[in-house]
Short mmCIF file of C-alpha atoms in Angstrom, two decimals:
data_model
loop_
_atom_site.label_atom_id
_atom_site.label_comp_id
_atom_site.label_asym_id
_atom_site.label_seq_id
_atom_site.Cartn_x
_atom_site.Cartn_y
_atom_site.Cartn_z
CA MET A 1 163.84 -3.18 184.97
CA LYS A 2 164.23 0.54 185.26
CA SER A 3 168.22 -0.20 184.43
CA VAL A 4 167.11 -2.85 181.40
CA ARG A 5 164.44 -0.25 180.20
CA ARG A 6 168.16 2.04 180.36
CA LEU A 7 170.32 -0.86 179.06
CA LEU A 8 167.44 -1.72 175.57
CA ALA A 9 166.31 1.08 175.15
CA PRO A 10 169.37 2.42 172.80
CA LEU A 11 169.66 -1.10 171.77
CA ALA A 12 166.00 0.41 169.52
CA ALA A 13 167.48 2.94 168.44
CA LEU A 14 170.15 0.76 167.19
CA THR A 15 168.17 -1.68 165.28
CA ALA A 16 166.27 1.31 164.63
CA LEU A 17 169.22 2.78 162.66
CA VAL A 18 170.80 -0.35 161.03
CA LEU A 19 166.51 -1.11 160.23
CA LEU A 20 166.30 2.37 158.15
CA ALA A 21 169.78 1.77 156.40
CA GLY A 22 168.75 -0.85 154.85
CA THR A 23 166.18 -0.06 153.57
CA PRO A 24 166.39 2.04 149.89
CA ALA A 25 165.43 5.87 149.56
CA ALA A 26 162.22 6.24 147.46
CA ALA A 27 163.72 7.60 143.64
CA ASP A 28 163.32 11.35 143.79
CA PRO A 29 162.19 12.32 140.06
CA GLY A 30 163.97 15.93 140.75
CA PRO A 31 162.55 18.88 138.91
CA PRO A 32 160.90 18.23 135.23
CA PRO A 33 163.14 17.15 132.88
CA ASN A 34 163.78 20.64 130.61
CA SER A 35 164.88 18.27 127.33
CA MET A 36 163.11 14.47 126.53
CA ALA A 37 164.15 10.98 123.32
CA SER A 38 162.78 8.12 122.68
CA LEU A 39 164.08 5.05 122.03
CA GLY A 40 162.18 2.56 119.97
CA ASP A 41 160.24 1.18 117.46
CA SER A 42 157.91 2.14 115.06
CA ILE A 43 155.20 2.16 118.32
CA THR A 44 157.07 5.75 119.12
CA ARG A 45 157.20 6.64 115.76
CA GLY A 46 152.92 6.41 116.16
CA PHE A 47 153.34 4.79 112.90
CA ASN A 48 150.94 3.82 110.59
CA ALA A 49 148.96 6.61 113.20
CA CYS A 50 148.31 9.70 110.68
CA GLY A 51 149.28 7.87 106.52
CA TRP A 52 148.86 4.91 104.89
CA TYR A 53 152.94 2.16 106.62
CA SER A 54 153.70 5.91 106.86
CA ASP A 55 155.81 7.38 110.41
CA CYS A 56 154.05 10.08 112.63
CA THR A 57 156.10 10.88 114.81
CA SER A 58 153.79 14.41 115.66
CA ARG A 59 151.27 11.82 116.99
CA SER A 60 154.15 9.38 118.84
CA PHE A 61 152.52 8.57 122.45
CA SER A 62 156.74 9.82 124.04
CA THR A 63 157.37 12.65 122.22
CA GLY A 64 154.73 13.51 119.90
CA GLY A 65 153.77 17.58 119.83
CA ASP A 66 149.36 16.64 118.66
CA SER A 67 146.61 17.17 121.44
CA ALA A 68 144.90 15.11 119.91
CA VAL A 69 147.67 12.21 121.67
CA ASN A 70 148.88 14.31 124.52
CA SER A 71 152.17 12.41 124.65
CA GLN A 72 154.41 12.25 127.02
CA TYR A 73 156.23 15.60 126.09
CA LEU A 74 153.12 17.57 126.09
CA ARG A 75 152.19 16.07 129.95
CA ILE A 76 155.79 17.69 130.93
CA ARG A 77 155.67 21.25 128.83
CA ALA A 78 152.37 21.76 130.54
CA THR A 79 155.00 22.08 134.22
CA ASN A 80 157.87 22.33 132.62
CA ALA A 81 157.44 25.71 129.66
CA ALA A 82 161.26 24.93 129.35
CA ILE A 83 161.04 21.68 127.79
CA ASN A 84 159.13 23.42 124.94
CA GLY A 85 161.28 21.92 120.96
CA ARG A 86 163.50 20.18 122.99
CA ASN A 87 162.42 16.86 122.36
CA HIS A 88 163.80 14.22 119.53
CA ASN A 89 162.26 10.79 118.68
CA ASP A 90 165.33 8.77 118.06
CA ALA A 91 162.73 6.00 117.35
CA ARG A 92 163.56 3.73 113.97
CA THR A 93 160.26 1.55 112.47
CA GLY A 94 161.05 -2.33 112.21
CA ALA A 95 164.02 -1.14 115.27
CA LYS A 96 164.90 -4.09 117.60
CA SER A 97 166.55 -4.64 121.11
CA ALA A 98 169.70 -4.53 119.15
CA ASP A 99 169.30 -1.69 117.92
CA MET A 100 168.88 0.40 121.57
CA TYR A 101 172.56 0.80 121.40
CA GLY A 102 173.07 2.62 119.20
CA GLN A 103 169.91 4.54 119.37
CA ALA A 104 170.99 5.48 122.74
CA GLY A 105 174.31 7.34 121.77
CA THR A 106 172.26 9.57 119.36
CA ALA A 107 169.88 10.47 122.90
CA VAL A 108 173.12 10.99 124.15
CA SER A 109 174.64 13.14 121.74
CA GLN A 110 171.38 14.90 122.08
CA GLY A 111 172.63 15.63 126.38
CA VAL A 112 168.75 15.04 127.03
CA ASP A 113 168.06 15.22 130.27
CA TYR A 114 164.85 11.93 129.88
CA VAL A 115 164.62 8.82 127.66
CA THR A 116 161.63 6.50 127.09
CA MET A 117 162.80 3.26 126.53
CA LEU A 118 159.39 1.17 124.43
CA ILE A 119 160.97 -2.01 122.88
CA GLY A 120 160.67 -5.68 122.05
CA ALA A 121 157.51 -6.04 119.71
CA ASN A 122 159.26 -6.91 116.75
CA ASP A 123 161.65 -9.03 118.41
CA ALA A 124 158.90 -11.23 119.25
CA CYS A 125 156.77 -9.77 116.19
CA THR A 126 158.54 -12.23 113.99
CA SER A 127 158.27 -14.39 110.78
CA THR A 128 159.02 -17.35 112.88
CA GLU A 129 158.28 -18.68 116.16
CA ALA A 130 161.85 -19.49 115.53
CA ALA A 131 163.20 -16.54 114.64
CA MET A 132 162.07 -14.42 117.89
CA THR A 133 165.06 -13.58 119.82
CA PRO A 134 166.15 -15.10 122.95
CA VAL A 135 165.87 -14.43 125.67
CA THR A 136 169.21 -14.21 126.59
CA THR A 137 170.52 -12.01 124.06
CA TYR A 138 167.43 -9.61 124.67
CA ARG A 139 168.93 -8.43 128.22
CA ALA A 140 171.73 -8.29 126.65
CA ASN A 141 170.92 -6.08 124.25
CA ILE A 142 168.92 -3.81 126.82
CA ASP A 143 171.60 -3.55 129.45
CA ALA A 144 174.67 -2.28 126.42
CA ALA A 145 171.67 0.39 125.68
CA LEU A 146 170.58 1.30 129.50
CA ALA A 147 174.84 1.45 130.44
CA ARG A 148 175.60 3.74 126.82
CA LEU A 149 172.64 6.19 128.38
CA LYS A 150 173.85 6.01 132.18
CA ALA A 151 178.06 7.00 130.73
CA GLY A 152 177.00 9.52 128.74
CA LEU A 153 174.12 11.12 130.98
CA PRO A 154 174.80 9.55 134.14
CA THR A 155 171.91 11.84 135.35
CA ALA A 156 169.40 12.07 133.64
CA ARG A 157 166.01 9.68 134.04
CA VAL A 158 165.10 6.56 131.90
CA GLN A 159 161.87 5.24 131.57
CA VAL A 160 161.04 1.74 131.10
CA ILE A 161 158.26 0.79 129.76
CA SER A 162 157.10 -2.88 128.88
CA VAL A 163 156.64 -4.48 125.16
CA PRO A 164 152.33 -5.04 125.05
CA ASP A 165 151.08 -8.06 124.91
CA ILE A 166 150.97 -8.98 121.84
CA HIS A 167 148.14 -12.50 122.98
CA ARG A 168 145.60 -9.85 123.60
CA LEU A 169 146.94 -8.68 120.33
CA TRP A 170 145.43 -12.50 118.17
CA ALA A 171 142.47 -12.17 120.33
CA VAL A 172 140.86 -8.66 120.00
CA GLY A 173 141.42 -9.09 116.07
CA LYS A 174 140.90 -12.51 115.05
CA ASP A 175 136.54 -12.82 115.17
CA SER A 176 137.82 -9.71 112.34
CA GLY A 177 138.01 -10.40 109.06
CA SER A 178 139.71 -7.33 108.09
CA ALA A 179 142.28 -7.54 111.08
CA ARG A 180 142.84 -11.50 109.67
CA SER A 181 142.79 -9.99 106.24
CA ALA A 182 145.58 -7.54 106.73
CA TRP A 183 148.00 -10.40 109.22
CA SER A 184 147.78 -12.14 105.67
CA LEU A 185 148.20 -9.71 103.51
CA PHE A 186 150.89 -7.94 104.60
CA GLY A 187 152.28 -10.82 107.04
CA ILE A 188 152.33 -9.37 110.10
CA CYS A 189 154.25 -10.69 113.57
CA GLN A 190 153.36 -14.39 111.80
CA SER A 191 154.62 -16.30 115.21
CA MET A 192 151.20 -15.16 117.05
CA LEU A 193 149.10 -13.75 114.60
CA ALA A 194 149.74 -17.20 111.81
CA ASN A 195 146.83 -19.14 111.92
CA PRO A 196 144.49 -17.06 113.74
CA THR A 197 141.31 -18.94 113.66
CA SER A 198 143.10 -21.71 114.52
CA THR A 199 142.39 -23.94 118.05
CA ALA A 200 144.75 -27.07 117.15
CA GLN A 201 146.46 -27.67 120.51
CA ALA A 202 150.07 -26.80 118.21
CA ASP A 203 149.01 -23.64 117.58
CA VAL A 204 147.69 -23.11 121.11
CA ASP A 205 150.65 -24.09 122.83
CA ARG A 206 152.37 -21.96 120.23
CA ARG A 207 150.50 -18.16 120.74
CA ASN A 208 151.09 -19.07 124.62
CA ARG A 209 155.27 -19.45 123.92
CA VAL A 210 155.01 -16.11 122.67
CA ARG A 211 153.60 -14.81 124.74
CA GLN A 212 155.66 -15.95 127.73
CA ARG A 213 158.71 -14.91 125.82
CA VAL A 214 157.08 -11.51 125.85
CA VAL A 215 157.00 -11.90 129.52
CA ASP A 216 160.31 -12.67 129.59
CA TYR A 217 161.32 -9.62 127.85
CA ASN A 218 159.61 -7.80 130.31
CA ALA A 219 161.35 -9.83 133.96
CA GLN A 220 164.24 -9.08 132.26
CA LEU A 221 162.96 -5.19 131.23
CA ALA A 222 162.43 -4.86 135.36
CA GLN A 223 165.55 -6.67 136.90
CA ALA A 224 168.03 -4.16 133.60
CA CYS A 225 166.29 -1.16 135.51
CA ALA A 226 166.48 -2.47 138.53
CA ALA A 227 170.37 -2.47 138.01
CA TYR A 228 170.37 0.54 136.33
CA GLY A 229 169.25 3.19 139.84
CA PRO A 230 167.13 5.11 141.38
CA ASN A 231 167.27 7.13 137.73
CA CYS A 232 165.49 4.97 136.39
CA ASP A 233 162.29 3.38 136.54
CA PHE A 234 159.83 0.78 134.65
CA ASP A 235 156.59 0.76 134.58
CA ASP A 236 155.96 -2.54 136.16
CA ASN A 237 153.72 -3.47 133.68
CA ALA A 238 151.15 -0.87 133.33
CA VAL A 239 151.23 -0.96 129.51
CA PHE A 240 151.39 -4.97 129.20
CA GLY A 241 149.05 -5.39 131.25
CA TYR A 242 145.91 -3.20 129.44
CA PRO A 243 144.08 -4.63 127.87
CA PHE A 244 143.84 -2.62 124.45
CA THR A 245 139.88 -2.34 122.35
CA LEU A 246 140.59 -3.33 118.00
CA GLY A 247 139.11 0.25 118.32
CA GLN A 248 142.20 1.21 119.28
CA LEU A 249 144.10 -0.49 116.84
CA SER A 250 145.26 0.91 112.74
CA THR A 251 143.05 -0.19 110.11
CA TRP A 252 145.28 -0.28 108.19
CA ASP A 253 147.48 -3.49 109.41
CA TYR A 254 145.61 -3.63 112.78
CA PHE A 255 148.66 -4.29 114.13
CA HIS A 256 150.21 -0.58 115.01
CA PRO A 257 148.05 2.24 117.61
CA ASN A 258 145.84 4.70 115.71
CA THR A 259 145.68 7.63 117.77
CA SER A 260 143.35 6.36 119.90
CA GLY A 261 146.01 3.88 121.44
CA GLN A 262 149.15 6.22 121.54
CA GLN A 263 146.72 8.45 123.36
CA VAL A 264 145.88 5.42 125.69
CA LEU A 265 149.54 4.34 126.05
CA ALA A 266 150.59 7.68 126.45
CA SER A 267 148.68 8.51 129.42
CA VAL A 268 149.08 4.78 131.11
CA SER A 269 152.64 5.05 130.52
CA TYR A 270 153.24 8.40 132.29
CA ALA A 271 150.90 7.78 135.33
CA ALA A 272 153.44 4.98 136.04
CA GLY A 273 156.91 7.07 134.90
CA PHE A 274 158.52 9.60 137.11
CA GLY A 275 155.13 11.67 138.99
CA TRP A 276 156.24 14.58 137.20
#
């Protein structure tokens, strides 16, 4: 028995080493960044968070400086003063996934240590269901942007944030006359929000297909971030899964987050991030 144990001991040790070698190490977030940039669309620009149909970058959940929002930037600054004033909002109102490659180039030119990317609402929120960005095209756009970041900022951390659940937008606003009026007047997200009170099967099915498109986008974000490597963190659908309320939306369009909505977005996305 002793000889058997002597033979088994090295075998067990070898097996343990093989198992450890095959287990990926947990991503090391590194120290808090000294600079950051945000990529995205009107949500990241803080659109309608403090002015009538205008950007309000000070209230951006990512790089804003308004204490009422307590953005990711301010949370990082609380632990690393070196980031002060080095917060770049490279997002553009109306942007889609196709615009991420250009925004990534801007972030590279700024030489930042940390990048957030939230994109996809405008790829799904279109004038018609048929106009939505195909999933394969969306993925190709995301891959191109991430490749540009990786090549130009090889040590930077990147947080990829899930697209919010626009079906919930319909659910929380459909019974509000003000919301329905705004959606109709401004032609907001008609792929999802057309005929908001209809219970016809065709409208129910359309809404479910649009929601599924967002689910598919988020699946592609998760895969693209995993392929990027340990410097990329996907929020594991934290933003998509957050049960936002009508009171967290701008009363000018009932689509974009108001100050309260931006604050929640900052809190949820940061908690699902690198943990600085």
